[in-house]
Coordinates of N, CA and C in Angstrom, one line a residue:
M1 N 116.9 78.4 92.1 CA 116.4 78.7 90.9 C 114.6 78.8 90.9
L2 N 114.2 79.6 90.4 CA 112.9 79.8 90.3 C 112.2 79.3 89.0
V3 N 111.1 78.6 89.1 CA 110.5 78.0 88.0 C 108.9 78.4 88.0
Y4 N 108.4 78.8 87.0 CA 107.0 79.3 87.0 C 106.2 78.2 86.4
H5 N 105.0 77.9 87.1 CA 104.0 77.1 86.6 C 102.7 77.7 86.9
P6 N 101.8 77.5 85.8 CA 100.4 78.2 86.1 C 99.5 77.5 87.2
A7 N 99.9 76.3 87.5 CA 99.1 75.5 88.7 C 99.3 76.4 90.0
F8 N 100.3 77.1 90.1 CA 100.6 77.8 91.4 C 100.6 79.2 91.2
D9 N 99.8 79.9 90.2 CA 99.7 81.1 89.9 C 98.2 81.5 90.2
L10 N 98.1 82.4 91.1 CA 96.7 82.7 91.7 C 95.8 83.3 90.6
Y11 N 96.4 84.2 89.9 CA 95.7 84.9 88.7 C 95.2 84.0 87.6
A12 N 96.2 83.1 87.4 CA 95.8 82.0 86.2 C 94.9 81.0 86.8
C13 N 94.8 80.7 88.1 CA 93.8 79.8 88.6 C 92.4 80.6 88.6
V14 N 92.4 81.9 88.9 CA 91.1 82.8 88.9 C 90.5 82.6 87.5
Y15 N 91.4 82.8 86.5 CA 91.1 82.8 85.1 C 90.3 81.3 84.7
R16 N 91.2 80.3 85.2 CA 90.7 78.9 85.0 C 89.3 78.6 85.5
M17 N 89.3 79.2 86.9 CA 88.0 78.8 87.5 C 86.7 79.5 86.8
L18 N 87.0 80.8 86.5 CA 86.0 81.6 85.8 C 85.6 81.0 84.6
Q19 N 86.6 80.4 83.8 CA 86.3 79.7 82.4 C 85.5 78.5 82.7
L20 N 85.8 77.7 83.8 CA 85.1 76.5 84.0 C 83.6 76.8 84.4
L21 N 83.5 77.9 85.3 CA 82.2 78.2 85.8 C 81.4 78.6 84.5
E22 N 82.0 79.4 83.7 CA 81.2 79.8 82.3 C 80.7 78.8 81.5
V23 N 81.4 77.7 81.3 CA 80.9 76.7 80.5 C 80.0 75.6 81.1
M24 N 80.1 75.7 82.5 CA 79.3 74.8 83.2 C 77.8 75.0 83.0
E25 N 77.1 73.7 82.9 CA 75.7 73.9 82.5 C 74.9 73.5 83.7
R26 N 75.4 73.6 84.9 CA 74.7 73.0 86.1 C 74.6 74.5 86.8
D27 N 73.4 74.5 87.8 CA 73.3 75.6 88.7 C 74.4 75.8 89.6
S28 N 74.7 74.7 90.4 CA 75.8 74.7 91.3 C 76.6 73.5 91.2
I29 N 77.9 73.5 91.7 CA 78.9 72.5 91.6 C 79.5 72.3 92.8
E30 N 79.9 71.1 93.2 CA 80.7 70.7 94.3 C 82.0 71.3 94.3
L31 N 82.6 71.7 95.3 CA 84.1 72.2 95.3 C 85.0 71.2 94.9
E32 N 85.1 70.0 95.3 CA 85.9 69.1 94.9 C 85.9 68.7 93.5
R33 N 84.6 68.8 92.9 CA 84.4 68.5 91.4 C 85.3 69.8 90.7
I34 N 85.1 70.9 91.0 CA 85.7 71.9 90.4 C 87.1 71.9 90.4
R35 N 87.5 71.6 91.5 CA 89.1 71.4 91.8 C 89.8 70.4 91.1
I36 N 89.1 69.3 90.7 CA 89.5 68.2 89.9 C 89.4 68.6 88.4
W37 N 88.4 69.3 88.0 CA 88.2 70.0 86.7 C 89.5 71.0 86.4
D38 N 89.8 71.7 87.3 CA 90.9 72.7 87.3 C 92.2 72.1 87.1
F39 N 92.4 70.8 87.9 CA 93.6 70.1 87.7 C 93.8 69.7 86.2
Y40 N 92.7 69.1 85.7 CA 92.9 68.5 84.3 C 93.1 69.7 83.2
L41 N 92.4 70.9 83.7 CA 92.6 72.2 82.7 C 94.0 72.6 82.8
T42 N 94.7 72.4 84.0 CA 96.0 72.8 84.1 C 96.9 71.7 83.5
F43 N 96.6 70.5 83.8 CA 97.5 69.3 83.2 C 96.7 68.5 82.3
P44 N 96.5 68.9 81.1 CA 95.6 68.2 80.1 C 96.2 66.8 79.9
N45 N 97.5 66.6 79.9 CA 98.2 65.4 79.7 C 97.6 64.3 80.6
E46 N 97.2 64.8 81.8 CA 96.9 63.7 82.9 C 95.5 63.1 82.6
A47 N 94.7 63.7 81.6 CA 93.3 63.1 81.4 C 93.5 61.8 80.7
R48 N 94.8 61.5 80.2 CA 94.8 60.0 79.6 C 94.6 58.9 80.7
K49 N 94.7 59.3 81.9 CA 94.7 58.4 82.8 C 93.5 58.1 83.7
I50 N 92.3 58.9 83.2 CA 91.0 58.7 83.9 C 90.5 57.6 83.3
K51 N 89.6 56.9 84.1 CA 88.8 55.8 83.8 C 87.4 56.4 83.2
F52 N 87.2 56.3 81.9 CA 86.2 56.9 81.3 C 84.9 56.0 81.3
P53 N 83.7 56.5 81.5 CA 82.6 55.8 81.5 C 82.3 55.4 79.8
M54 N 81.4 54.4 79.7 CA 81.1 54.0 78.2 C 80.4 55.1 77.4
Q55 N 79.6 55.9 78.1 CA 79.0 57.0 77.3 C 79.9 58.1 76.7
L56 N 81.2 58.1 77.2 CA 82.1 59.2 76.8 C 83.1 58.5 76.1
A57 N 82.8 57.5 75.1 CA 83.8 56.7 74.3 C 84.5 57.7 73.4
E58 N 83.8 58.7 72.8 CA 84.5 59.6 71.9 C 85.6 60.5 72.6
L59 N 85.3 61.0 73.8 CA 86.3 61.8 74.5 C 87.4 60.8 74.9
K60 N 87.2 59.6 75.2 CA 88.2 58.7 75.6 C 89.2 58.4 74.4
K61 N 88.6 58.5 73.3 CA 89.5 58.2 72.2 C 90.5 59.5 71.8
I62 N 90.0 60.7 72.0 CA 90.7 61.9 71.9 C 91.8 61.6 72.9
F63 N 91.7 61.5 74.0 CA 92.8 61.5 75.1 C 93.7 60.3 75.0
K64 N 93.1 59.1 74.8 CA 93.9 57.7 74.9 C 94.7 57.7 73.6
D65 N 94.3 58.3 72.5 CA 95.1 58.2 71.2 C 96.3 59.2 71.3
K66 N 96.1 60.3 72.2 CA 97.2 61.3 72.1 C 98.6 60.6 72.8
A67 N 99.6 60.8 71.9 CA 101.0 60.2 72.5 C 101.3 60.9 73.8
A68 N 101.7 59.9 74.6 CA 102.3 60.2 75.8 C 103.6 61.1 75.7
N69 N 103.7 62.3 76.4 CA 104.8 63.0 76.6 C 105.6 63.0 77.9
P70 N 106.7 62.3 77.8 CA 107.3 62.1 79.2 C 107.8 63.3 80.0
Y71 N 107.8 64.4 79.2 CA 108.0 65.7 80.0 C 107.0 66.3 80.7
E72 N 105.8 65.9 80.2 CA 104.4 66.2 80.8 C 103.9 65.3 82.0
D73 N 104.4 64.2 82.1 CA 103.9 63.3 83.1 C 104.3 63.6 84.5
L74 N 103.3 63.6 85.3 CA 103.5 64.0 86.8 C 103.8 62.6 87.6
I75 N 104.9 62.9 88.6 CA 105.2 61.7 89.3 C 104.0 61.4 90.3
D76 N 103.5 62.4 91.0 CA 102.5 62.2 92.0 C 101.4 63.2 91.8
P77 N 100.4 62.9 91.0 CA 99.3 63.9 90.8 C 98.4 64.3 91.8
R78 N 98.2 63.3 92.9 CA 97.5 63.5 94.0 C 98.2 64.5 94.8
R79 N 99.4 64.5 95.0 CA 100.2 65.4 95.8 C 100.1 66.8 95.1
I80 N 100.2 66.9 93.7 CA 100.1 68.3 93.0 C 98.7 68.9 93.2
L81 N 97.6 68.0 93.2 CA 96.4 68.5 93.6 C 96.2 69.2 94.9
Q82 N 96.8 68.4 95.8 CA 96.9 68.9 97.3 C 97.6 70.1 97.5
R83 N 98.9 70.4 96.6 CA 99.5 71.6 96.7 C 98.7 72.9 96.0
M84 N 97.9 72.2 95.0 CA 97.2 73.4 94.3 C 95.9 73.9 95.1
Q85 N 95.6 73.1 96.2 CA 94.3 73.5 96.9 C 94.3 74.9 97.5
S86 N 95.3 75.3 98.0 CA 95.4 76.7 98.7 C 95.2 77.7 97.6
F87 N 95.7 77.4 96.5 CA 95.5 78.5 95.2 C 94.2 78.4 94.8
Q88 N 93.6 77.2 94.7 CA 92.3 77.0 94.2 C 91.3 77.7 95.1
M89 N 91.4 77.6 96.4 CA 90.6 78.1 97.3 C 90.6 79.8 97.3
A90 N 92.0 80.1 97.2 CA 92.1 81.5 97.1 C 91.4 82.2 95.9
A91 N 91.6 81.4 94.8 CA 91.1 81.7 93.4 C 89.5 81.7 93.5
L92 N 88.9 80.9 94.3 CA 87.5 81.1 94.4 C 86.9 82.0 95.2
R93 N 87.8 82.5 96.3 CA 87.3 83.5 97.2 C 87.3 84.8 96.6
C94 N 88.3 85.0 95.6 CA 88.5 86.3 94.9 C 87.2 86.6 94.1
P95 N 86.6 85.6 93.1 CA 85.5 86.2 92.4 C 84.3 86.2 93.5
A96 N 84.4 85.5 94.6 CA 83.4 85.7 95.5 C 83.4 87.0 96.1
S97 N 84.5 87.6 96.4 CA 84.6 89.0 96.9 C 84.1 90.0 95.9
Y98 N 84.1 89.6 94.5 CA 83.7 90.6 93.5 C 82.1 90.4 93.3
G99 N 81.4 89.3 93.8 CA 80.1 89.0 93.6 C 79.9 88.1 92.5
L100 N 81.0 87.6 91.8 CA 80.7 86.5 90.7 C 80.4 85.3 91.2
I101 N 80.7 85.0 92.2 CA 80.4 83.5 92.9 C 79.7 83.9 94.3
D102 N 78.8 82.9 94.5 CA 78.0 83.0 95.7 C 78.9 82.6 96.9
G103 N 79.3 83.6 97.7 CA 80.0 83.4 98.9 C 79.7 82.6 99.8
E104 N 78.1 82.6 100.2 CA 77.6 81.8 101.3 C 77.7 80.3 100.9
L105 N 77.4 80.0 99.5 CA 77.4 78.6 99.0 C 78.9 78.2 99.2
L106 N 79.9 79.1 98.9 CA 81.2 78.6 98.9 C 81.6 78.1 100.3
I107 N 81.2 78.9 101.4 CA 81.4 78.3 102.7 C 80.9 76.8 102.9
K108 N 79.8 76.5 102.2 CA 79.1 75.2 102.2 C 79.7 74.2 101.3
K109 N 81.0 74.4 100.7 CA 81.6 73.8 99.7 C 80.8 73.5 98.5
M110 N 80.2 74.4 98.0 CA 79.4 74.5 96.8 C 79.8 75.8 96.0
V111 N 79.9 75.7 94.7 CA 80.1 76.9 94.0 C 79.1 77.2 92.9
K112 N 78.7 78.4 93.0 CA 77.4 78.8 92.2 C 78.0 80.3 91.7
R113 N 77.6 80.3 90.2 CA 77.9 81.7 89.6 C 76.7 82.5 90.0
T114 N 76.8 83.9 90.1 CA 75.7 84.7 90.4 C 75.4 85.3 89.1
D115 N 74.4 86.2 89.0 CA 74.1 86.9 87.7 C 74.9 88.0 87.5
K116 N 75.9 88.4 88.3 CA 76.7 89.5 87.8 C 77.6 89.0 86.7
P117 N 77.6 89.8 85.5 CA 78.5 89.2 84.3 C 79.9 89.3 84.6
I118 N 80.5 88.5 83.9 CA 82.1 88.5 84.0 C 82.6 89.7 83.1
P119 N 83.4 90.4 83.3 CA 83.8 91.5 82.6 C 84.2 91.0 81.1
D120 N 83.9 91.8 80.1 CA 84.0 91.5 78.6 C 85.6 91.2 78.3
A121 N 86.4 92.0 79.0 CA 87.9 91.8 78.7 C 88.4 90.4 79.1
I122 N 87.8 89.8 80.1 CA 88.1 88.6 80.4 C 87.3 87.6 79.6
K123 N 86.0 87.8 79.4 CA 85.3 86.9 78.7 C 85.8 86.6 77.0
V124 N 86.2 87.5 76.5 CA 86.8 87.6 75.2 C 87.9 86.5 75.0
N125 N 88.7 86.4 76.0 CA 89.8 85.5 76.1 C 89.4 84.1 76.4
F126 N 88.1 83.8 76.8 CA 87.7 82.5 76.9 C 87.5 81.8 75.7
Q127 N 87.3 82.6 74.6 CA 87.1 82.0 73.3 C 88.4 81.7 72.4
K128 N 89.5 82.1 73.0 CA 90.9 81.9 72.4 C 91.7 80.7 73.1
N129 N 91.1 79.6 72.8 CA 91.7 78.4 73.4 C 92.4 77.5 72.4
S130 N 93.3 76.8 72.9 CA 94.1 75.7 72.0 C 93.1 74.6 71.8
P131 N 93.2 73.8 70.9 CA 92.5 72.7 70.6 C 92.5 71.6 71.9
E132 N 93.8 71.5 72.4 CA 93.8 70.7 73.6 C 93.0 71.1 74.8
R133 N 93.0 72.5 74.9 CA 92.1 73.1 76.1 C 90.7 72.9 75.8
D134 N 90.3 73.2 74.4 CA 88.9 72.9 74.1 C 88.5 71.4 74.5
N135 N 89.3 70.5 74.2 CA 89.0 69.0 74.5 C 88.9 68.9 75.9
I136 N 89.7 69.4 76.8 CA 89.6 69.3 78.3 C 88.2 69.9 78.5
I137 N 87.8 71.1 78.2 CA 86.5 71.8 78.4 C 85.4 70.6 77.9
K138 N 85.5 70.2 76.8 CA 84.6 69.1 76.5 C 84.5 68.0 77.5
L139 N 85.6 67.6 78.0 CA 85.8 66.5 79.1 C 85.0 66.9 80.2
V140 N 85.3 68.1 80.8 CA 84.6 68.8 81.9 C 83.2 68.7 81.7
I141 N 82.5 69.1 80.7 CA 81.1 69.1 80.4 C 80.6 67.6 80.1
G142 N 81.3 66.8 79.8 CA 80.9 65.3 79.7 C 80.9 64.7 81.0
F143 N 81.9 65.0 82.0 CA 81.7 64.5 83.2 C 80.7 65.3 84.3
A144 N 80.2 66.2 83.8 CA 79.2 66.9 84.6 C 78.2 66.2 85.2
D145 N 77.6 65.1 84.6 CA 76.4 64.3 85.1 C 77.0 63.3 85.8
L146 N 78.1 62.9 85.8 CA 78.9 61.8 86.6 C 78.8 62.1 88.0
P147 N 78.5 61.2 88.9 CA 78.5 61.4 90.3 C 79.9 61.7 90.9
L148 N 79.9 62.5 91.9 CA 81.3 62.8 92.5 C 81.7 61.8 93.3
Y149 N 80.8 61.2 94.0 CA 81.1 60.1 95.1 C 80.8 58.8 94.6
G150 N 81.4 57.9 95.2 CA 81.1 56.3 95.1 C 82.2 55.8 94.3
A151 N 82.1 54.4 94.1 CA 83.0 53.6 93.4 C 83.0 54.0 91.9
V152 N 81.8 54.6 91.4 CA 82.0 55.0 89.9 C 81.9 56.4 89.8
G153 N 82.3 57.2 90.8 CA 82.1 58.6 90.8 C 83.4 59.3 90.2
L154 N 83.6 60.6 90.0 CA 84.6 61.3 89.5 C 85.8 61.2 90.4
K155 N 85.7 61.2 91.6 CA 86.8 61.0 92.4 C 87.6 59.7 92.4
E156 N 86.9 58.7 92.2 CA 87.3 57.4 92.1 C 88.1 57.2 90.6
R157 N 87.4 57.6 89.7 CA 87.8 57.5 88.3 C 89.1 58.3 87.9
S158 N 89.0 59.6 88.6 CA 90.5 60.4 88.4 C 91.4 59.8 89.3
G159 N 91.1 59.3 90.4 CA 92.2 58.7 91.4 C 93.0 60.0 92.0
L160 N 92.5 61.2 92.0 CA 93.1 62.3 92.7 C 92.5 62.5 94.0
L161 N 91.3 62.0 94.3 CA 90.8 62.4 95.8 C 90.5 61.0 96.2
D162 N 90.6 60.8 97.7 CA 90.0 59.6 98.2 C 88.4 59.7 98.2
F163 N 87.7 58.7 98.1 CA 86.3 58.4 98.0 C 85.7 57.5 98.8
K164 N 86.5 56.7 99.5 CA 86.2 55.6 100.5 C 85.3 56.1 101.6
Y165 N 85.5 57.2 102.3 CA 84.9 57.7 103.5 C 83.9 58.9 103.2
D166 N 83.8 58.9 101.9 CA 82.6 59.8 101.6 C 81.2 59.6 102.2
P167 N 80.4 60.4 102.6 CA 79.1 60.3 103.3 C 78.0 59.6 102.4
R168 N 78.3 59.7 101.1 CA 77.1 58.9 100.2 C 77.6 57.6 99.8

């Protein structure tokens, strides 16, 4: 039996990555951070499980108050993110090949948008979000200033990636 899911669709992943880079307010972003953000854009129900910092209490309320849907719960989110890695990497290399992302920085595990504009046909669809997707994008923007590494970083708060052996 074949089952489709956008987490494992290269073109859906390219779209999500471009959408995340479009709303990002930073010059460049760590590869692991955008992978985590993409995971939450794909599985918004999992945002309930994040350990929110105090300054994001409003966002916490949005996600914690949402009733849990047992059909959307993942058994092993870390494993799903690991399975998504090859799709995410290919999805980042694709816009890099078109000059939308800096390919040299991608090799150094950093993602940076170039000055080349995203085609209007794609950009128009970025505005057509569901309220749930808009909330996830607000979450991404809210977590942009949170450190990635360490005991209070995004990797630890999400529980999706190990942080104990990080260099910082």
